[in-house]
Coordinates of C-alpha atoms in Angstrom, one line a residue:
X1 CA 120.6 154.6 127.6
X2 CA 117.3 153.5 125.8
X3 CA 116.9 150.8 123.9
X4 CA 116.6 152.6 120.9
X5 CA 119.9 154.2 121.6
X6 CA 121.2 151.0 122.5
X7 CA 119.8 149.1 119.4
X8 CA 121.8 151.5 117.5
X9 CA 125.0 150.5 119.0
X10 CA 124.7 147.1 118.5
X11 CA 123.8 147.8 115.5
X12 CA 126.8 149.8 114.2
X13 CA 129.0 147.3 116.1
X14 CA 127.6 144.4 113.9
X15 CA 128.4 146.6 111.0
X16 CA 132.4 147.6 112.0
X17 CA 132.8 143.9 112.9
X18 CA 131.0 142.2 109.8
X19 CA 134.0 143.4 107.3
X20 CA 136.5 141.5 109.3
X21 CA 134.5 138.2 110.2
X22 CA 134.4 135.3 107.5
X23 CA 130.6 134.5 108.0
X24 CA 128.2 137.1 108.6
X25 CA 127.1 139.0 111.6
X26 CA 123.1 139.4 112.3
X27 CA 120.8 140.9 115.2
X28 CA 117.7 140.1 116.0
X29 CA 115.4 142.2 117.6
X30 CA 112.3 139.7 119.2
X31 CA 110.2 142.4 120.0
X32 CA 110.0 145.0 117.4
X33 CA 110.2 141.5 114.8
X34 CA 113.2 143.1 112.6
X35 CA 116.2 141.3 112.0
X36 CA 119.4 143.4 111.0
X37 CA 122.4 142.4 108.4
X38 CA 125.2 144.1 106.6
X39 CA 125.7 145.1 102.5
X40 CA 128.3 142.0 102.5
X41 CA 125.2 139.3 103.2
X42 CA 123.0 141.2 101.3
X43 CA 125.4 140.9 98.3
X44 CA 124.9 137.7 97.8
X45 CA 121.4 136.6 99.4
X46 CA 118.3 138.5 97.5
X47 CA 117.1 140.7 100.7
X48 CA 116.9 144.0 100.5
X49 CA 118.9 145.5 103.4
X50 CA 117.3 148.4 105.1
X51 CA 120.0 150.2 106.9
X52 CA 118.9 151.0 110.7
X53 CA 115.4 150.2 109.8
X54 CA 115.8 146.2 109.5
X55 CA 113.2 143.7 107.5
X56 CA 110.8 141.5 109.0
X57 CA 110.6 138.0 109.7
X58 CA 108.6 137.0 106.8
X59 CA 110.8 138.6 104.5
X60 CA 113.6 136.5 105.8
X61 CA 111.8 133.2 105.3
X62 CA 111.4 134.1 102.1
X63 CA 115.3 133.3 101.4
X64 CA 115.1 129.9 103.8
X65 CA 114.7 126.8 102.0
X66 CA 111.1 125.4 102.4
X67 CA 111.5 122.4 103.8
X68 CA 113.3 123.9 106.6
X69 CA 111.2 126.8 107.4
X70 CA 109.1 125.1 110.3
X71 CA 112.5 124.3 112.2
X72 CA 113.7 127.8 112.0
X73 CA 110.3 129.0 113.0
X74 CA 110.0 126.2 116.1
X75 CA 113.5 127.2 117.5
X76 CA 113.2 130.9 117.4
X77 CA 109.9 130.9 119.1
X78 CA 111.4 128.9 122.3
X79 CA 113.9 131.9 122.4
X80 CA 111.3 134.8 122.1
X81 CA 109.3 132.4 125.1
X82 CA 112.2 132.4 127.3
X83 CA 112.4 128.5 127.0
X84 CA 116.0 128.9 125.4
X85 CA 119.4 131.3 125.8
X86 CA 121.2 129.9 122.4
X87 CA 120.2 129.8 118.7
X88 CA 122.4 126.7 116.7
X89 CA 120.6 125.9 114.2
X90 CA 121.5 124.3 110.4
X91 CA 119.5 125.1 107.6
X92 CA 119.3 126.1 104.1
X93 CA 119.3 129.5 102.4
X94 CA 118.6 130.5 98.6
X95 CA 121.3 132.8 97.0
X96 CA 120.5 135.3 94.1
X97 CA 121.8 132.4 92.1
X98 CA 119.0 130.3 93.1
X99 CA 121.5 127.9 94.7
X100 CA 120.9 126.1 98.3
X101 CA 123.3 126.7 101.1
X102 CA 123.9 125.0 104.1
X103 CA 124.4 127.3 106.8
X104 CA 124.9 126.9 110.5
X105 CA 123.0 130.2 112.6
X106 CA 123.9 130.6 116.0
X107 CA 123.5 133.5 118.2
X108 CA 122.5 134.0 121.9
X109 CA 120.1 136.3 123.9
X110 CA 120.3 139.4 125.1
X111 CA 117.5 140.3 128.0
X112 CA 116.2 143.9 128.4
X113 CA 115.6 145.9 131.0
X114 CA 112.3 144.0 132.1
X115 CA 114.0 141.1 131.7
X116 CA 112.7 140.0 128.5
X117 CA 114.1 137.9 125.7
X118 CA 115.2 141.2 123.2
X119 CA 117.8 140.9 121.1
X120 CA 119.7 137.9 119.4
X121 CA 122.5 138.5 118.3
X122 CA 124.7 136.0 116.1
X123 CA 126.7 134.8 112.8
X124 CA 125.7 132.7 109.7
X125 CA 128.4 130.4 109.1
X126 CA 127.8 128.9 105.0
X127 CA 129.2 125.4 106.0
X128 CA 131.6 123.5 103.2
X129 CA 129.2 120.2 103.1
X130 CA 130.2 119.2 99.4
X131 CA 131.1 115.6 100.1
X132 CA 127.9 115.6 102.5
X133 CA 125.2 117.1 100.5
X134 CA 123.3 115.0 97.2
X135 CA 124.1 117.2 94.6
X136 CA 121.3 115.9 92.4
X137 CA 118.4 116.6 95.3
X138 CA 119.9 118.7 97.8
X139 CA 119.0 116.4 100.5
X140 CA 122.3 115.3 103.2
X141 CA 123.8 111.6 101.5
X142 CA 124.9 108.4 103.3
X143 CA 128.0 109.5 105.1
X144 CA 126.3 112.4 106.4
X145 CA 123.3 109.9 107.5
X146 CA 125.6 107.9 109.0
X147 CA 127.1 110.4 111.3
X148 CA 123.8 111.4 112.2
X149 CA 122.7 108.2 113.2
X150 CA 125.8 107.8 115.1
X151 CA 125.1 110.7 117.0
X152 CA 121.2 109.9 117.7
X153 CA 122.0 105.8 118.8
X154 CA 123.4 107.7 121.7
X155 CA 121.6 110.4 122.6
X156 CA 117.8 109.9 121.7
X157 CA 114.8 107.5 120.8
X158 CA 113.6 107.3 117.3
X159 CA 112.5 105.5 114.1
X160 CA 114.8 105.0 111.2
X161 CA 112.7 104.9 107.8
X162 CA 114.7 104.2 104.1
X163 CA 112.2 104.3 101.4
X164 CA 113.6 103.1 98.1
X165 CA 111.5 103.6 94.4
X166 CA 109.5 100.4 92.9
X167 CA 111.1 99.7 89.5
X168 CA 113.1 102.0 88.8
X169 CA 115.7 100.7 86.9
X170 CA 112.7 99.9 84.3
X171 CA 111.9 103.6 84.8
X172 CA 114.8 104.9 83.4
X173 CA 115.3 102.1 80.2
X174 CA 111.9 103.3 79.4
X175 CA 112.3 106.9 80.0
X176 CA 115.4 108.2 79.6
X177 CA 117.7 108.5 82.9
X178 CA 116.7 112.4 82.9
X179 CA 113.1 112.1 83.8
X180 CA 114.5 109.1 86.4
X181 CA 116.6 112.2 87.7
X182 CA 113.1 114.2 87.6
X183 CA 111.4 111.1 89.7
X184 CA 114.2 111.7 92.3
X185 CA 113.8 115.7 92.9
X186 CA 110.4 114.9 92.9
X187 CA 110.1 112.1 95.7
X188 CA 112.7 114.1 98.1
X189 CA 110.7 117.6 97.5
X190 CA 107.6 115.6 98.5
X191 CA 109.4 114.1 101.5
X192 CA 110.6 117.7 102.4
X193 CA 107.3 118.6 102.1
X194 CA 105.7 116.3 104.4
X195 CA 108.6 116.3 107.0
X196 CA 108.1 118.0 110.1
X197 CA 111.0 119.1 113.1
X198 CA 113.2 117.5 113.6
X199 CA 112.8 114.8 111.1
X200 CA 116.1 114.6 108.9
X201 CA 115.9 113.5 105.3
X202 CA 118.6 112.3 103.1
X203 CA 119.4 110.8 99.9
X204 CA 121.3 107.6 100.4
X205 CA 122.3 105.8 96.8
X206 CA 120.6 105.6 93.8
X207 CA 116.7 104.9 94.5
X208 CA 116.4 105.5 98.0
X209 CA 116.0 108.1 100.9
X210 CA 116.1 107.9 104.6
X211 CA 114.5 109.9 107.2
X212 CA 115.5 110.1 111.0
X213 CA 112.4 110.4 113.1
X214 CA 114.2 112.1 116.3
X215 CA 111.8 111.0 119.1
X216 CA 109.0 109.2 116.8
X217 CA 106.5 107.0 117.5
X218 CA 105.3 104.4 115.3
X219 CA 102.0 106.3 114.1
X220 CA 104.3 109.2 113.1
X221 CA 106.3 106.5 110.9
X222 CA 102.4 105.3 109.2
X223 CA 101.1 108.8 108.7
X224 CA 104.1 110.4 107.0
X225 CA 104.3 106.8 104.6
X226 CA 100.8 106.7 103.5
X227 CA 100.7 110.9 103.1
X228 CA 104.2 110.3 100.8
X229 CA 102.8 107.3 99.0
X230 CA 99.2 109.1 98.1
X231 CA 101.2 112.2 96.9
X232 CA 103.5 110.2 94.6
X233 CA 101.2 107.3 93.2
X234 CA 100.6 108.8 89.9
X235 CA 104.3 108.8 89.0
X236 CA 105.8 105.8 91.3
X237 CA 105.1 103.2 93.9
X238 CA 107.5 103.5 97.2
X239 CA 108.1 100.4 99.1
X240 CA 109.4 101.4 102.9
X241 CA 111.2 99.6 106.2
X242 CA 111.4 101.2 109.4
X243 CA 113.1 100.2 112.3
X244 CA 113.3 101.2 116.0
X245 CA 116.6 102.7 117.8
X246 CA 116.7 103.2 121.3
X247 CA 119.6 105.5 123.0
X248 CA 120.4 102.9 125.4
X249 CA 120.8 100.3 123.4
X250 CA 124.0 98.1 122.8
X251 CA 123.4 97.7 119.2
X252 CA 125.7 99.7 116.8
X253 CA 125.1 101.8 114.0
X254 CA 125.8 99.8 111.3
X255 CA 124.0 96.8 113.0
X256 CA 120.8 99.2 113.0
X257 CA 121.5 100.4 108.9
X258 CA 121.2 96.5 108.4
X259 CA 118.2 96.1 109.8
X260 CA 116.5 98.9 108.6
X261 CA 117.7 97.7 104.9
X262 CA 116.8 94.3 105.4
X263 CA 113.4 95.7 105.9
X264 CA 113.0 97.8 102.5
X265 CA 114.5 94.4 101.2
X266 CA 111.5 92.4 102.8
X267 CA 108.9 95.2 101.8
X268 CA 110.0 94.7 98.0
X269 CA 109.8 91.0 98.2
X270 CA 106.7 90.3 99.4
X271 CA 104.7 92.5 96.8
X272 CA 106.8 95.8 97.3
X273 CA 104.6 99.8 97.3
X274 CA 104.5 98.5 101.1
X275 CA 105.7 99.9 104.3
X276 CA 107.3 97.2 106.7
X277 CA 108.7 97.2 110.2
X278 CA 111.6 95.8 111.6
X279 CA 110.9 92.0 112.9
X280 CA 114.1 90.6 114.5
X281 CA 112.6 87.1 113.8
X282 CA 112.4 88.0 109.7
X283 CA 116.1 90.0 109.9
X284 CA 117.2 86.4 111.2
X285 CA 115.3 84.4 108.6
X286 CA 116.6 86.5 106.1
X287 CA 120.0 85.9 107.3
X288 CA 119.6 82.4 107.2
X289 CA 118.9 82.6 103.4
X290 CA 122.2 84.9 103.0
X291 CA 124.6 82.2 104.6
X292 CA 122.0 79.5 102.9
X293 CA 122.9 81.0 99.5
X294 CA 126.9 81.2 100.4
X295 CA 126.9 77.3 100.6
X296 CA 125.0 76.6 97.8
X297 CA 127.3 78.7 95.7
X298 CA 130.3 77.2 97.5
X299 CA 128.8 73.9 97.0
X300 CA 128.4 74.5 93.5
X301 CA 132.0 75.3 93.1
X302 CA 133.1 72.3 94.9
X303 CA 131.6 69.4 92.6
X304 CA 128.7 69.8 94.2
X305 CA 129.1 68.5 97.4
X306 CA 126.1 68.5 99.9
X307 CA 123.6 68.2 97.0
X308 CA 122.5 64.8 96.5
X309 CA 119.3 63.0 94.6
X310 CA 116.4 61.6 96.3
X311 CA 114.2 58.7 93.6
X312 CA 110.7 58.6 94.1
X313 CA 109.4 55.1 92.6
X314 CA 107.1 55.6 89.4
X315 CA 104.6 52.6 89.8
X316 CA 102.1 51.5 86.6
X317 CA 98.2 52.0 88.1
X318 CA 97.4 48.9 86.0
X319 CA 99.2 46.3 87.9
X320 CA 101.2 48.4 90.4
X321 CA 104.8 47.3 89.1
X322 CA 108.0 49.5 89.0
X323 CA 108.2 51.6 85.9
X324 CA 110.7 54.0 87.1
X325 CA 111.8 57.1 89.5
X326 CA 112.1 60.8 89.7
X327 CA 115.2 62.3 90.7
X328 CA 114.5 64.6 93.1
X329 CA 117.2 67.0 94.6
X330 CA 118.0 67.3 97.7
X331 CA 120.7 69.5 99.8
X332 CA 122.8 69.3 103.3
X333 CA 123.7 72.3 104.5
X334 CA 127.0 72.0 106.5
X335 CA 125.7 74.5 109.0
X336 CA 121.9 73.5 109.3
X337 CA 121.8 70.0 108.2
X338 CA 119.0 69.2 105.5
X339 CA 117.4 72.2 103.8
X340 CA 113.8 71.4 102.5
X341 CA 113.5 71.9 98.5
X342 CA 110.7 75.2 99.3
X343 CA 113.3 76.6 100.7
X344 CA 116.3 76.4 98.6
X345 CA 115.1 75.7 95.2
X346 CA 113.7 78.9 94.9
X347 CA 117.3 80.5 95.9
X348 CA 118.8 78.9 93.4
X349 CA 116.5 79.8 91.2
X350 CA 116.6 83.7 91.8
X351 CA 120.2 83.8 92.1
X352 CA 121.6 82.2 88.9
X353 CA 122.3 78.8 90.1
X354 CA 119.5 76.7 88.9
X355 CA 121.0 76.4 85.6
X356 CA 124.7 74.6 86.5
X357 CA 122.8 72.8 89.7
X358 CA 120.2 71.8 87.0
X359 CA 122.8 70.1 84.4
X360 CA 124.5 68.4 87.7
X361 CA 120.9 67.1 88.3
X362 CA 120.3 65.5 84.8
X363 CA 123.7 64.1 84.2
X364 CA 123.7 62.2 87.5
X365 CA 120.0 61.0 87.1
X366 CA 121.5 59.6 83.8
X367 CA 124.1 57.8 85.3
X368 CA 121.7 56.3 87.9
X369 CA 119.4 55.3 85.4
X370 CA 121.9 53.5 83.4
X371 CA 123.3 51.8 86.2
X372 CA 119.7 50.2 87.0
X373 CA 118.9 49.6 83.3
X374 CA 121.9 46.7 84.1
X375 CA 119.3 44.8 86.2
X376 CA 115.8 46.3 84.5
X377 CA 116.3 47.2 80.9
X378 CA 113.1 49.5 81.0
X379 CA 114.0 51.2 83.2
X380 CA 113.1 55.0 83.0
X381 CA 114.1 58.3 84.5
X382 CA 112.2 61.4 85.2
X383 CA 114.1 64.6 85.9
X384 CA 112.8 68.2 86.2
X385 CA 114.2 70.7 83.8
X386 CA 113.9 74.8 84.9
X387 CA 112.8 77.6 82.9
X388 CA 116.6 79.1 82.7
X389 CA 117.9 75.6 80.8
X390 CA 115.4 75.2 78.4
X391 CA 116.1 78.9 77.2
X392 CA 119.8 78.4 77.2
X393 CA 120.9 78.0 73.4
X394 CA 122.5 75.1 73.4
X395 CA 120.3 72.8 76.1
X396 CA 119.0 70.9 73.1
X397 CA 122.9 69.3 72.7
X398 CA 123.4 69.0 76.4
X399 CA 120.3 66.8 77.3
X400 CA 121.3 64.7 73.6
X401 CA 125.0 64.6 74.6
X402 CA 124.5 64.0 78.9
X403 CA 122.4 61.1 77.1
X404 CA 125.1 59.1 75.2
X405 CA 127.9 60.0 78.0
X406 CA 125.2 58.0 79.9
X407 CA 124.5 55.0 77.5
X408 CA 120.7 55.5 77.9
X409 CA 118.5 56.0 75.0
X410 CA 116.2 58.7 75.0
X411 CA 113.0 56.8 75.8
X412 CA 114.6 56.0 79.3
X413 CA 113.9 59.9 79.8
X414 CA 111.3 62.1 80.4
X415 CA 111.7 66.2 81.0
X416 CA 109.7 67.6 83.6
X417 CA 108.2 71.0 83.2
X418 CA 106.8 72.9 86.1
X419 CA 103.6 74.8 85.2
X420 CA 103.8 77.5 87.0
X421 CA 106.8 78.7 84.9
X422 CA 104.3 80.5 82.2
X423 CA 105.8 78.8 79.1
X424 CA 104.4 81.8 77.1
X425 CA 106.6 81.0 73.9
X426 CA 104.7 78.4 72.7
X427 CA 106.5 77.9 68.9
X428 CA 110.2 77.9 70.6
X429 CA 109.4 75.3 73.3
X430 CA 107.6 73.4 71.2
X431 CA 109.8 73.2 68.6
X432 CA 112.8 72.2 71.3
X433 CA 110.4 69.2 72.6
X434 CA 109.8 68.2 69.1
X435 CA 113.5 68.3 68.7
X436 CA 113.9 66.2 71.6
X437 CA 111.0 63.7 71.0
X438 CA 113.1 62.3 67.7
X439 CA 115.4 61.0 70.2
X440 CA 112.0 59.0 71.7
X441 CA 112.6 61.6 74.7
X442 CA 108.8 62.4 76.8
X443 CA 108.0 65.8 78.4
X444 CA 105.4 66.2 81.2
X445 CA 103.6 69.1 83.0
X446 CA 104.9 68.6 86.7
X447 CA 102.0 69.8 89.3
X448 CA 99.4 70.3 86.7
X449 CA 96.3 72.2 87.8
X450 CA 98.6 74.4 89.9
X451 CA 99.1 77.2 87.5
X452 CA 97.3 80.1 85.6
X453 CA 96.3 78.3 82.4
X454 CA 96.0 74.5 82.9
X455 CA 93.8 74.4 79.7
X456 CA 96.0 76.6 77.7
X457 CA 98.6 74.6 78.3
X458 CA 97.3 71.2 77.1
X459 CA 96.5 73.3 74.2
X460 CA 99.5 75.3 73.4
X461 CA 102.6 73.0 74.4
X462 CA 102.9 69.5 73.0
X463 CA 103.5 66.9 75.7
X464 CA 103.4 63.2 76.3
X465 CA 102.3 63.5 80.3
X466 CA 100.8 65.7 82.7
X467 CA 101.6 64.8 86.3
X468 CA 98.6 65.8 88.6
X469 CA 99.5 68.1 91.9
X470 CA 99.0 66.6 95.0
X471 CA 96.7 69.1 96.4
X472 CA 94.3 66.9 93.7
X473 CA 95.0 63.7 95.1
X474 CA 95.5 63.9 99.2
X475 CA 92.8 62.6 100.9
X476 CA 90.3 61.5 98.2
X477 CA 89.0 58.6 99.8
X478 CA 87.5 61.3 101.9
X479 CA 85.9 63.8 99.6
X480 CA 83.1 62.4 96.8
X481 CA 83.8 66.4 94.7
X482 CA 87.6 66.0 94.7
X483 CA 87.2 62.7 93.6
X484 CA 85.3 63.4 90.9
X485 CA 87.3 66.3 89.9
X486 CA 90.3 64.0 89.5
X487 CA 89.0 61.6 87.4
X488 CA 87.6 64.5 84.9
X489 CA 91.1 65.8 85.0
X490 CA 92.2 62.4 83.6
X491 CA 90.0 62.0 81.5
X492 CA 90.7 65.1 80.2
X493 CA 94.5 64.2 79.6
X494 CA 93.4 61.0 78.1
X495 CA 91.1 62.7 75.7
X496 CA 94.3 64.6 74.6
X497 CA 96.5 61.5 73.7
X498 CA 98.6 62.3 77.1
X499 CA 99.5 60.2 80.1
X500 CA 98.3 61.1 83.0
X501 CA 100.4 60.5 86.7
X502 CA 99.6 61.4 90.2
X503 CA 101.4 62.0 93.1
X504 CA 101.7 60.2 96.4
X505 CA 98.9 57.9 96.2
X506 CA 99.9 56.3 99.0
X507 CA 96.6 53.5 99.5
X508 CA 95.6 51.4 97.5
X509 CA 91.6 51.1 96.8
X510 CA 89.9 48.1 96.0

């Protein structure tokens, strides 16, 4: 029999079996280039079937998503080189409805008389991958990324990358949540476009996409980034984290989706439209500030235990006696001991606790205060204030009232601003410090010279002291320029009807 003759019979046996098969039935042949399916696929697909004559194929890759193309085209040419028997393969097709569909193609090799790869024959299998698929993008979602990841922890080496969208909650307040829904389909198209086999891409929640880089390298990670992040920079910054999985590694699954989220997490906070890679020594830092901030909350809901107030001695430059103290705060942590105030100060501060911590702060230094005014009438009190409690509504009554629950007049008190906080409303705070000032309470600039707009601010906001940074002061004795410098910036304040502190001037000169 020739293989015309016998083409023809596998061809009418494709056919009579098609009508009674749920997928669809195909043949290949690899060396004329044709490929062969029945009226039922062509039905619903937009190709044109020719009968015994077949279509080419290009004209088949014309119904194959895009951004799967190259896979199909990889994997069928190890088959026509003899490098492979089977075809299973998933990829997406485009109905006449202009619908994607997840199909899985397999098929296996038939050799001809020379010994040849010839013909492939095989079934399409549409695959039911509702709860797998994002419906808004096309792309696979998390569960399906999980079980994928699951699957390559234990058979290959690879890169995980999860690349989430800069700002884009203020995207959609300012857009409209339909063109956020047109940032989306446009950020996985453009991944789709740049991926290559057998990279896997998938939606995973809201903002952000993963992609699987089976057996990548790190420069495969950098050049797909930066190729994504030039294509999309006119419509949205992408900050990435990558980490590497290893097949023979221990570490499980959801161990490995930590990491590579704690990465995205560390790429956003330290400027974000950045790709990071997974540091073992950061993951662990960060999870120090995770169990840092669960005992600060819980210590905030238990009266407050393990934070306690330092008092720095306020000493008069004239004649170097005791005017007062700062309160500074302090915290034990039950599992690391004492927590420096860089590192916890700012948690509280990002994560809504600054405000209540801040109250406990003030009404204690009160109490103190009083208690030593018994033995120094004059005594006085400084205590930083934070951004969030002088824009809460009522702080004005809660400094006045944590006052008289103290039996301390208002000159025993002085607020303490930090300049760095950009005090930008200049006709609200300074109204609430004139309020204040009635009650013969003093506000100060804490580290002034640290911030944006020293000047502005002795300009703009009405207050009795600035309290010169450190970085000023240390080592001055030393350095002719930065001695100078201070006394201009004193001066300065003086000029201005304000008192003027410094920090830590720990020698006295003669």
């Amino acid at each position: 029999m020739s293989e015309n003759e016998e083409l023809k019979k596998y061809i009418w046996m494709v056919k009579f079996l098609d009508e009674n098969t749920q997928g669809y039935l195909y043949l290949y042949d690899m060396i004329q280039g044709k490929l062969y399916f029945t009226d039922k696929f062509c039905r619903k697909y937009p190709i044109l079937c020719a009968g015994e004559t077949g279509v080419s194929l290009e004209v088949w890759s014309e119904i194959v998503y895009p951004g799967d193309r190259k896979q199909l085209e990889i994997n069928l040419e190890k088959i026509r080189q003899g490098l492979s028997k089977n075809h299973d393969i998933e990829y997406r097709l485009i109905d006449k409805e202009g619908n994607r569909v997840w199909i899985k193609c397999r098929g296996k090799v038939q050799n001809n008389a020379e010994g040849r790869p010839w013909l492939l024959l095989g079934s399409v299998e549409e695959l039911q991958f509702e709860h797998k698929v994002d419906r808004l993008t096309g792309l696979w979602n998390y569960d399906k990324f999980m079980e994928d990841m699951e699957n390559s922890l234990k058979q290959e080496d690879g890169y995980l990358l999860e690349l989430g969208i800069d700002n884009f909650k203020k995207i959609n307040v300012k857009n409209g949540w339909a063109f956020g829904d047109s940032i989306l389909k446009m950020v996985a198209e453009v991944l789709e476009n740049y991926a290559e086999h057998p990279m896997k891409l998938y939606r995973l929640s809201g903002d952000c996409f993963a992609v699987n880089f089976v057996r990548g390298k790190r420069e495969d990670i950098l050049k797909f980034y930066y190729a994504v992040q030039k294509k999309l920079k006119k419509y949205c910054a992408l900050s990435a984290g990558a980490v590497e999985y290893r097949h023979e590694s221990e570490v499980e699954s959801r161990v490995v989706y930590q990491y590579m989220e704690n990465t995205l997490d560390r790429a956003k906070h330290e400027g974000k439209n950045m790709l990071k890679f997974f540091s073992l020594e950061d993951y662990q830092a960060g999870m120090e500030q995770i169990v840092l901030l669960e005992e600060l909350r819980t210590s905030a809901e238990n009266k407050y235990k393990g934070f306690y107030l330092c008092y720095q001695p306020q000493v008069d430059s004239h004649d170097f006696s005791l005017y007062g103290a700062e309160a500074l705060l302090r915290y034990e942590s039950p599992s690391r001991g004492v927590i420096s105030p860089v590192e916890f100060i700012p948690l509280l501060e990002q994560n809504g606790l600054i405000d209540i911590v801040g109250e406990w702060v003030l009404k204690t230094a009160a109490l103190q205060c009083a208690e030593w005014r018994k033995s120094m009438p004059s005594f006085h009190m400084s205590v930083n204030i934070s951004y969030e409690q002088l824009r809460k509504k009522n702080i004005s009554e809660i400094v006045l009232k944590t006052l008289q629950e103290a039996g301390i007049p208002g000159e025993a008190l002085t607020l303490e601003v930090t300049e760095s906080m950009q005090l930008q409303d200049y006709p609200y705070f300074n109204r609430l410090f004139y309020e204040w000032r009635k009650y013969g309470i003093k506000i100060a600039i804490d580290d002034f010279g640290t911030g944006y707009s020293s000047l502005s601010y002795l300009k703009g906001i009405d207050v009795d002291e600035t309290k010169i940074d450190r970085s000023f002061v240390s080592r001055i004795q030393y350095n002719a320029y930065n001695s100078k410098l201070l006394s201009n910036m004193i001066e300065l304040a003086h000029s201005a009807q304000i008192r003027c502190a410094v920090r830590e001037w720990k020698r006295k000169r003669n």
